[in-house]
Amino acid sequence: MRYKINDTIVINKVEWTIAEYRMGRGREWVYTLAHEDTDGSYTTMSLNERAMDGLALTGGMMGSKENV
């Protein structure tokens, strides 16, 4: 696990927060990202660690809210 809960990621100018992580199929970390809509509802998506690393390489990661 490389990324922490509450870390923030920007994807297509939309801010997503890491809501949870779990061990996926085999030995792969899977992260659940959540985005709160203006009406208070949440949209979620799951990404594996390889996809998260791709976001980090392209500049989509903002880092922990604690460090900002």
Coordinates of C-alpha atoms in Angstrom, one line a residue:
M1 CA 0.0 0.0 0.0
R2 CA 1.6 3.3 -1.2
Y3 CA -1.3 5.7 -0.9
K4 CA -3.1 6.8 2.3
I5 CA -6.8 7.2 3.1
N6 CA -7.8 10.9 2.6
D7 CA -5.0 11.5 0.0
T8 CA -6.4 13.7 -2.8
I9 CA -6.2 13.0 -6.5
V10 CA -7.3 15.2 -9.4
I11 CA -8.6 13.4 -12.4
N12 CA -9.9 15.6 -15.3
K13 CA -10.1 18.6 -13.0
V14 CA -12.3 16.7 -10.5
E15 CA -10.9 16.2 -6.9
W16 CA -11.2 12.6 -5.7
T17 CA -10.4 11.3 -2.2
I18 CA -9.0 7.9 -1.3
A19 CA -11.9 6.4 0.7
E20 CA -10.5 2.9 1.3
Y21 CA -8.0 0.4 0.1
R22 CA -8.0 -3.4 0.1
M23 CA -6.1 -6.3 -1.2
G24 CA -7.6 -7.3 -4.5
R25 CA -7.3 -10.4 -6.6
G26 CA -4.0 -12.0 -5.7
R27 CA -1.5 -9.5 -4.3
E28 CA -2.7 -6.3 -5.8
W29 CA -3.9 -3.2 -3.8
V30 CA -7.2 -1.8 -5.0
Y31 CA -8.1 1.8 -4.0
T32 CA -11.7 3.2 -3.8
L33 CA -11.9 6.9 -4.7
A34 CA -14.8 9.0 -3.8
H35 CA -16.0 12.4 -5.1
E36 CA -18.8 14.3 -3.3
D37 CA -21.3 15.9 -5.6
T38 CA -22.9 19.3 -4.9
D39 CA -26.1 17.6 -3.7
G40 CA -24.1 15.7 -1.0
S41 CA -24.2 12.3 -2.9
Y42 CA -21.0 10.4 -3.6
T43 CA -19.6 8.9 -6.8
T44 CA -17.0 6.2 -6.3
M45 CA -14.6 4.3 -8.5
S46 CA -11.9 1.7 -7.9
L47 CA -8.4 1.7 -9.3
N48 CA -5.6 -0.7 -8.9
E49 CA -2.2 0.4 -7.8
R50 CA -0.8 0.4 -11.3
A51 CA -3.4 2.9 -12.4
M52 CA -2.7 5.0 -9.3
D53 CA 1.0 5.0 -10.2
G54 CA 0.1 6.2 -13.7
L55 CA -1.8 9.1 -12.2
A56 CA 1.2 10.0 -10.0
L57 CA 3.5 10.0 -13.1
T58 CA 1.2 12.2 -15.1
G59 CA 0.9 14.8 -12.3
G60 CA -2.6 13.8 -11.2
M61 CA -1.7 13.3 -7.5
M62 CA -1.9 16.2 -5.1
G63 CA -0.8 14.4 -1.9
S64 CA -2.1 14.1 1.6
K65 CA -4.4 16.8 2.9
E66 CA -2.2 16.9 6.0
N67 CA 0.8 17.9 3.9
V68 CA -1.0 20.6 1.8

